[in-house]
Short mmCIF file of C-alpha atoms and ligand atoms in Angstrom, two decimals:
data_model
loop_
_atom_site.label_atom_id
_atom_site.label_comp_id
_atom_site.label_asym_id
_atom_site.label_seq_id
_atom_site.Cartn_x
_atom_site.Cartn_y
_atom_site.Cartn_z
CA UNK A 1 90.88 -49.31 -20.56
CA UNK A 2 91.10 -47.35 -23.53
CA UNK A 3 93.56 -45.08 -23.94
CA UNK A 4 92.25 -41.30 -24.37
CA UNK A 5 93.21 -39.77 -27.92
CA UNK A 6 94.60 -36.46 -28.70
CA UNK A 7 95.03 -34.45 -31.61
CA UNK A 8 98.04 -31.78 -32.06
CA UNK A 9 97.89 -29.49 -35.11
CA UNK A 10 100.83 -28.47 -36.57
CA UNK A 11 102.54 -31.03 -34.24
CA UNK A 12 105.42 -31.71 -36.71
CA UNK A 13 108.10 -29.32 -34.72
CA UNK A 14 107.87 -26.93 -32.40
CA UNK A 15 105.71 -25.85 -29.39
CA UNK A 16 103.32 -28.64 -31.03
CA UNK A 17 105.74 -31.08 -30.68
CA UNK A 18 106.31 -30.30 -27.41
CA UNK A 19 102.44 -30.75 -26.41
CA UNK A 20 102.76 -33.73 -28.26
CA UNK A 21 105.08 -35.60 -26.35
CA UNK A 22 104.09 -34.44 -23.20
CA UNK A 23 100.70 -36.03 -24.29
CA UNK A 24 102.06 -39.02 -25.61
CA UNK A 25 103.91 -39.44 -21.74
CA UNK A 26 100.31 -38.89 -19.78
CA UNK A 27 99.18 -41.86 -21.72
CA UNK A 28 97.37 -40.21 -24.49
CA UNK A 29 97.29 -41.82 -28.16
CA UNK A 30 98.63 -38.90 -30.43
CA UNK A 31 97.82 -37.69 -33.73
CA UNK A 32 100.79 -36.16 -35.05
CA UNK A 33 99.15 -33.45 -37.70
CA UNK A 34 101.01 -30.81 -39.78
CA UNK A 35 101.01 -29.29 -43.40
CA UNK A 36 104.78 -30.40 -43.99
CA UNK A 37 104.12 -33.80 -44.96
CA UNK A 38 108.51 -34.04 -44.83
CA UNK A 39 108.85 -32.95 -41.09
CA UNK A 40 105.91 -34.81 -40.09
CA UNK A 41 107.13 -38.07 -41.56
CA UNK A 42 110.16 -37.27 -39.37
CA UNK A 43 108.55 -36.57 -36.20
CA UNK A 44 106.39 -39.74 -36.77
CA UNK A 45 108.99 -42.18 -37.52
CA UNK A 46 110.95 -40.82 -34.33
CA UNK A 47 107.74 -40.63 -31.87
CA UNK A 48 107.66 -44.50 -32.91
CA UNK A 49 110.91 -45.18 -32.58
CA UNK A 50 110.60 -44.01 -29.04
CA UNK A 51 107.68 -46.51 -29.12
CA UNK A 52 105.02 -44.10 -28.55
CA UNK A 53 101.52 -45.32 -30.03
CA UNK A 54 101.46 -42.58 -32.80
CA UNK A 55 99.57 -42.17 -35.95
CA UNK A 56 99.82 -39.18 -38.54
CA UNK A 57 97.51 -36.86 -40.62
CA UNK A 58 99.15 -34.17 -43.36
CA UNK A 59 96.29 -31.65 -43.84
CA UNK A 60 95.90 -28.08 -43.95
CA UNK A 61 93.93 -26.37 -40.77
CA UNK A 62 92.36 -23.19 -42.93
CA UNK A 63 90.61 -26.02 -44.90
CA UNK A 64 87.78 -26.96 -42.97
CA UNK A 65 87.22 -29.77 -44.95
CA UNK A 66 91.01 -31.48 -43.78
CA UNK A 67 89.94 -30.61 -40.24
CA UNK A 68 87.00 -33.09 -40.20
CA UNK A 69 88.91 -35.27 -42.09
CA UNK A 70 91.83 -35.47 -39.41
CA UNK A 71 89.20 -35.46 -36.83
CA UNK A 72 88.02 -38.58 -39.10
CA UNK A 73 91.44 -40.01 -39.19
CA UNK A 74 91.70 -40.55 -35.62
CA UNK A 75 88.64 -42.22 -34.80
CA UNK A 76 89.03 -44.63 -37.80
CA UNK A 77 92.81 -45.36 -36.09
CA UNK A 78 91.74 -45.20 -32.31
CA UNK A 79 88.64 -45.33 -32.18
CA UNK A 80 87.45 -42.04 -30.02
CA UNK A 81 88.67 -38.73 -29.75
CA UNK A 82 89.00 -36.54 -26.53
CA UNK A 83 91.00 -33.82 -26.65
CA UNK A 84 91.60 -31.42 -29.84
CA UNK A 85 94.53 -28.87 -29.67
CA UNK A 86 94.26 -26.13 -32.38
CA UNK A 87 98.03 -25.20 -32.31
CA UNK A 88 98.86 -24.68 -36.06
CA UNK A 89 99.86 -20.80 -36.87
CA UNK A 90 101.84 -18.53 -38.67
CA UNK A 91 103.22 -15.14 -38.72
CA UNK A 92 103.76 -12.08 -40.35
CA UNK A 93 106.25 -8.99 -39.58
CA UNK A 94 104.74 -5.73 -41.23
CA UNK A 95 104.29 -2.29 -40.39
CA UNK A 96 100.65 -1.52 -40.06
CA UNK A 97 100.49 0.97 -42.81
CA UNK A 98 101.41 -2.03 -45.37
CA UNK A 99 98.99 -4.61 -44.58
CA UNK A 100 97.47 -6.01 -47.30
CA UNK A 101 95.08 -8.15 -48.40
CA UNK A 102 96.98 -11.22 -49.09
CA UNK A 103 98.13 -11.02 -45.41
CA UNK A 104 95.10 -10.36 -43.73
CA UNK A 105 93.62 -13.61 -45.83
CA UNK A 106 96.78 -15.60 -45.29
CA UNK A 107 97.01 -15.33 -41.41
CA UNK A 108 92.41 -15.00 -40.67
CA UNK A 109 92.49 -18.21 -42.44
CA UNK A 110 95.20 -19.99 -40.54
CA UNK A 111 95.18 -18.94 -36.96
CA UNK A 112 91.62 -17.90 -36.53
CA UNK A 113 89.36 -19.60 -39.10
CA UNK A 114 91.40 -22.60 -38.74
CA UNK A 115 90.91 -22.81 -35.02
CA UNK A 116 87.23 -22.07 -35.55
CA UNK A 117 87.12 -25.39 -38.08
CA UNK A 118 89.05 -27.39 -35.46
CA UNK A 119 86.68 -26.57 -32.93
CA UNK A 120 83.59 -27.10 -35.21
CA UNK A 121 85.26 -31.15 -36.14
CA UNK A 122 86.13 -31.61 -32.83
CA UNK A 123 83.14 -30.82 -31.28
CA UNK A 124 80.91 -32.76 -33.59
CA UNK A 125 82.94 -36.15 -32.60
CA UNK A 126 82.69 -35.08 -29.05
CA UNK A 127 78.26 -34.51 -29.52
CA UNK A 128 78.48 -37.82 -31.72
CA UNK A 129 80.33 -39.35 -28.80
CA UNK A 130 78.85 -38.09 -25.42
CA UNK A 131 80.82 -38.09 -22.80
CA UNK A 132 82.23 -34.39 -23.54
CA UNK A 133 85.68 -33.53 -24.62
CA UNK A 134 88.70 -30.87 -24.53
CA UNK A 135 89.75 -28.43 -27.23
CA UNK A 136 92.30 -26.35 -26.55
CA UNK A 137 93.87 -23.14 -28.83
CA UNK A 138 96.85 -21.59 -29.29
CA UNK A 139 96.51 -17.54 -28.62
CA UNK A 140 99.92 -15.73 -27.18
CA UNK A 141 100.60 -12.34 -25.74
CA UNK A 142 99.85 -11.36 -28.50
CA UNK A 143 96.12 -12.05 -27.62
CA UNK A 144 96.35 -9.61 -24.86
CA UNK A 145 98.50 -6.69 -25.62
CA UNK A 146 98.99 -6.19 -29.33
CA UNK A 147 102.75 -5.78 -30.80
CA UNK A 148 104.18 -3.31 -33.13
CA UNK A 149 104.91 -4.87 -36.58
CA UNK A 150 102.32 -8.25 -35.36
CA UNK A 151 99.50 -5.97 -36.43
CA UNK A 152 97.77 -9.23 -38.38
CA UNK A 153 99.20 -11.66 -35.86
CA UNK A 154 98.20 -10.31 -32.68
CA UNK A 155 94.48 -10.07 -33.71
CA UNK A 156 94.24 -13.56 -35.10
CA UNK A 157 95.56 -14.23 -31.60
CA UNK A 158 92.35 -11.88 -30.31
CA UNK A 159 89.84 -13.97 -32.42
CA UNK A 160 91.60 -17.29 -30.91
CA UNK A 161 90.25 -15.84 -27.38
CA UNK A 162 86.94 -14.59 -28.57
CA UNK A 163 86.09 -17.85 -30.15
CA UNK A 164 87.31 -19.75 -27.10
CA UNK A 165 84.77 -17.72 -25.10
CA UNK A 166 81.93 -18.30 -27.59
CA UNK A 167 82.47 -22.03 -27.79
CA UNK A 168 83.14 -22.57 -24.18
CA UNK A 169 79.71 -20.93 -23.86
CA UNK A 170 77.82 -22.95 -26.79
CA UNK A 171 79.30 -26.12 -26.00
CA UNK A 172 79.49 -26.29 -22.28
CA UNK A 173 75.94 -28.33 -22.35
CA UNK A 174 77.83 -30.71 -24.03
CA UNK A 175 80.67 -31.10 -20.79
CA UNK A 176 83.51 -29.89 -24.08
CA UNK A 177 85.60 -27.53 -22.10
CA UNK A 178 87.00 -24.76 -24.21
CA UNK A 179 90.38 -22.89 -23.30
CA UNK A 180 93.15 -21.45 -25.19
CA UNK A 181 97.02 -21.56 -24.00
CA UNK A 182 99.08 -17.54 -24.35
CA UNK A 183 102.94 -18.34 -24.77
CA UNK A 184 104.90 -15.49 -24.64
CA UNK A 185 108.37 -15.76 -26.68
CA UNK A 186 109.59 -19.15 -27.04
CA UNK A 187 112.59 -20.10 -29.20
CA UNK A 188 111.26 -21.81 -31.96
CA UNK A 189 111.29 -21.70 -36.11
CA UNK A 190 108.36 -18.95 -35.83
CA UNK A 191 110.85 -16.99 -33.42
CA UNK A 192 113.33 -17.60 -35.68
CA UNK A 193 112.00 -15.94 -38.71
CA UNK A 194 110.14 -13.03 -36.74
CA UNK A 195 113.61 -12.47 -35.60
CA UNK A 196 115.28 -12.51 -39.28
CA UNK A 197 112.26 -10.54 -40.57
CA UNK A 198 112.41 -7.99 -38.15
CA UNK A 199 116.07 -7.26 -39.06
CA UNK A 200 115.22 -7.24 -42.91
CA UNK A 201 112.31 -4.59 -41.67
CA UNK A 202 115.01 -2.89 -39.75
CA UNK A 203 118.73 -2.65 -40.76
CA UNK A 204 119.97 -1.14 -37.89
CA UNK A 205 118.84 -4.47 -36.11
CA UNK A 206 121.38 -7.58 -35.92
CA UNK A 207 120.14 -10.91 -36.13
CA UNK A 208 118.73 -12.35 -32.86
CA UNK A 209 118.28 -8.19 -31.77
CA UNK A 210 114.34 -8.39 -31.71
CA UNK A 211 114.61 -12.11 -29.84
CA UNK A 212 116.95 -10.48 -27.44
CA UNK A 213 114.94 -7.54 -26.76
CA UNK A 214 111.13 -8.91 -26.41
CA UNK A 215 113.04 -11.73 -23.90
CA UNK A 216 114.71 -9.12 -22.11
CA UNK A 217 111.73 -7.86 -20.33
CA UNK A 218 110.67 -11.91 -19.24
CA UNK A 219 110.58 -11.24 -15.37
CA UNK A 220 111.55 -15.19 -14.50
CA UNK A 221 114.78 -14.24 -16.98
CA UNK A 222 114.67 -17.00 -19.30
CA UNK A 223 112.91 -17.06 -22.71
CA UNK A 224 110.64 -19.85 -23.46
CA UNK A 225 110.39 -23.53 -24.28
CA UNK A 226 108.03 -26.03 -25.70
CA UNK A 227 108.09 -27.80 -22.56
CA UNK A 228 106.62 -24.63 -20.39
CA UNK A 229 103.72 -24.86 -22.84
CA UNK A 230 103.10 -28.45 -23.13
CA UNK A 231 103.17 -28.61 -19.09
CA UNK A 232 99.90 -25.85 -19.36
CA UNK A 233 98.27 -28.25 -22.22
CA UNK A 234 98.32 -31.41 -20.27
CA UNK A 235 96.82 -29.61 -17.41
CA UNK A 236 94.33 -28.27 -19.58
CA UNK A 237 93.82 -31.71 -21.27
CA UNK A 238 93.40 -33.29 -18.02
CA UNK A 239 90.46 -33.88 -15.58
CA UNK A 240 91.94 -31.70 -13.14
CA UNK A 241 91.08 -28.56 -15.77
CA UNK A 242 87.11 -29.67 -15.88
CA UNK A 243 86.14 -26.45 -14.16
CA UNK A 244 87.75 -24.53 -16.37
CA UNK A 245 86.29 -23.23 -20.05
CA UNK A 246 86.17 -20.08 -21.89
CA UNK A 247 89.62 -18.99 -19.78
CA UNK A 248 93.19 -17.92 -22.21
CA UNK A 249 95.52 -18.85 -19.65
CA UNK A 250 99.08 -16.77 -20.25
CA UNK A 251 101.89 -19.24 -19.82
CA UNK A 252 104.97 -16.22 -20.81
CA UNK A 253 107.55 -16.08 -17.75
CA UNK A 254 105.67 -12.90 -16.58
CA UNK A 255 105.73 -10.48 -19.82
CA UNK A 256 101.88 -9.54 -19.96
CA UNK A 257 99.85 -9.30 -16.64
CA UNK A 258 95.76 -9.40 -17.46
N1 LIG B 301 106.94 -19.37 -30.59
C1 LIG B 301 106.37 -18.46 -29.83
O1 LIG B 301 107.05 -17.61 -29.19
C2 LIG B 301 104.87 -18.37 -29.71
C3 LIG B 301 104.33 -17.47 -28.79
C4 LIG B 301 102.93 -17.40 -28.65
C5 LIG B 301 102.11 -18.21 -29.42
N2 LIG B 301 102.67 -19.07 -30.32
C6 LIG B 301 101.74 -19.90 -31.11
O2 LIG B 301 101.99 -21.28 -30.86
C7 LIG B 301 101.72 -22.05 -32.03
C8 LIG B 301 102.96 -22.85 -32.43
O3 LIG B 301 104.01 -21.93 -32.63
P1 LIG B 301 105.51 -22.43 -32.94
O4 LIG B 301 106.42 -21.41 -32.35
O5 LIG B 301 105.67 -23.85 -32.58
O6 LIG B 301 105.53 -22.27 -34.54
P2 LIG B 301 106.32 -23.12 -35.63
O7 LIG B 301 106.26 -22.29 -36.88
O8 LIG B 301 107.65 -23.51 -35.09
O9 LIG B 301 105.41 -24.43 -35.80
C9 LIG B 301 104.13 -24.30 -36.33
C10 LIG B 301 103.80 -25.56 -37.10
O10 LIG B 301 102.51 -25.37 -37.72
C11 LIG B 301 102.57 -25.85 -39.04
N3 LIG B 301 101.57 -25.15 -39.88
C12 LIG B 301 101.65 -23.89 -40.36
N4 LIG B 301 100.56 -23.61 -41.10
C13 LIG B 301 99.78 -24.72 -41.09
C14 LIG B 301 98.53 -25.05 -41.68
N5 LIG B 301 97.89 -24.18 -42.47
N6 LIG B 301 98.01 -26.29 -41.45
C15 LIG B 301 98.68 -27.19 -40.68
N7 LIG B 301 99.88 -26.93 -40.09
C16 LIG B 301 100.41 -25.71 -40.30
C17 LIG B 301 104.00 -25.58 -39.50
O11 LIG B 301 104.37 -26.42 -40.58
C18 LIG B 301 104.80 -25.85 -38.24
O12 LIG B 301 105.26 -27.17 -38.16
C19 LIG B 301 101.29 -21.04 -33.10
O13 LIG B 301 99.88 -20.96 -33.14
C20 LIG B 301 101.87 -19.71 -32.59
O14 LIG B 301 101.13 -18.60 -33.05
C21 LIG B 301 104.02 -19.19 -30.49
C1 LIG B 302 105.08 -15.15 -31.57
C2 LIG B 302 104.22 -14.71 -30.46
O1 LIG B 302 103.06 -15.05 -30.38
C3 LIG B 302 104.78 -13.81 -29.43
C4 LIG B 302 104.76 -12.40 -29.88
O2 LIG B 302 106.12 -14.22 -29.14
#
């Protein structure tokens, strides 16, 4: 039987490595996708060395161009594609009054129109393909409560959930289920330079202050990691989500209750 094939963006580290291996261990072919082509080689070389059946794809999600390329890449490698994960994002720390322009561009382009281009390349394989297909988003907390000084952030993390609804909606016809994944603080390289950032913003703040404090109110008392978030994704990526679209499902320890 063939084996069902998954895309991760911005799979090189972090909670997208995470989804990726958990992927790769339900039996799904994985494309490894990031814009460091360094770290990606890296992750590749060790996914094979664990002999996972692994391919990778350096592009740049706020092109929309390299999405439908990557979507491209792997059905010329596996042959099909099934289920998309838009997981590539950034951040910014900055206090509302100083938002500018070159923010606003940097983090619309990445976390929301780059999800929106994901979705659109996905979901033309999936139409091209019948059969329908999964794409699932990355939102956060952030995409229900917004945070002080994650002014930008937290509403690219809104536009993550509208466009989940709106797709879920367009696409259902097709059988693509639509749904979006909410972490709430998880300790990874974005953590660590919200953290860092938040003390340069702040100089009464020591390092690892912020971290400390946004985990503090957790109610299950432990901060978060990739593998709490990948263990949502395969559930979403499996058949046992198929009744489920248009939902942004808060996987965050109990921090934000919507
Ligand atoms: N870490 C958290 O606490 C947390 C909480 C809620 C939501 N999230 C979301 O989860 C996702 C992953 O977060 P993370 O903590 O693993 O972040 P991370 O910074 O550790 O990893 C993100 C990866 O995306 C890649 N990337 C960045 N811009 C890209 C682009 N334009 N094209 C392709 N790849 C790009 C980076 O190179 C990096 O490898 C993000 O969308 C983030 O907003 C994270
Ligand atoms: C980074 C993120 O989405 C939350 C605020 O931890």
């Amino acid at each position: 039987m063939t084996e069902k094939v998954a895309i991760i963006t911005g799979s090189a580290g972090g909670l997208g490595k995470g989804i990726a291996e958990r992927l790769t261990n339900d039996g799904f072919d994985i494309v490894l996708h990031d814009i460091n082509q360094d770290l990606l080689n890296e992750t590749e070389a060790e996914f094979k060395d664990k002999g996972f059946k692994v391919t990778s794809f350096v592009g740049d999600v706020s092109k929309r161009e390299d999405q439908f390329a990557l979507v491209k890449h792997a059905v010329d490698t596996f042959g099909r594609l099934d289920v998309f994960v838009n997981n590539a994002g950034v951040e910014a720390v900055t206090p509302l009054m100083d938002i500018d322009q070159k923010e606003l561009s940097k983090l619309f382009s990445i976390n929301a129109f780059g999800m929106l281009f994901g979705t659109q390349a996905a979901a033309a394989q999936f139409i091209k393909q019948g059969g329908g297909g999964k794409i699932i988003s990355a939102s956060s907390i952030a995409g229900h409560e917004s945070y002080e000084m994650l002014g930008t952030y937290s509403a690219t993390k809104h536009v993550v959930r509208s466009f989940t609804q709106t797709a879920s909606k367009e696409l259902a016809k097709y059988k693509i289920n639509v749904n979006a994944y909410a972490p709430g603080v998880a300790k990874t390289k974005m953590w660590d330079r919200i953290d860092a950032e938040m003390v340069k913003q702040d100089p009464s703040l020591k390092p690892g202050d912020a971290f400390a404090k946004y985990t503090a109110e957790i109610s299950l008392g432990r901060y978060e990691v990739p593998t709490d978030v990948a263990n949502l994704v395969s559930f979403l990526a499996s058949p046992d989500s198929d009744y489920i679209t248009g939902q942004t499902i808060l996987v965050d320890g109990g921090m934000v209750y919507r």
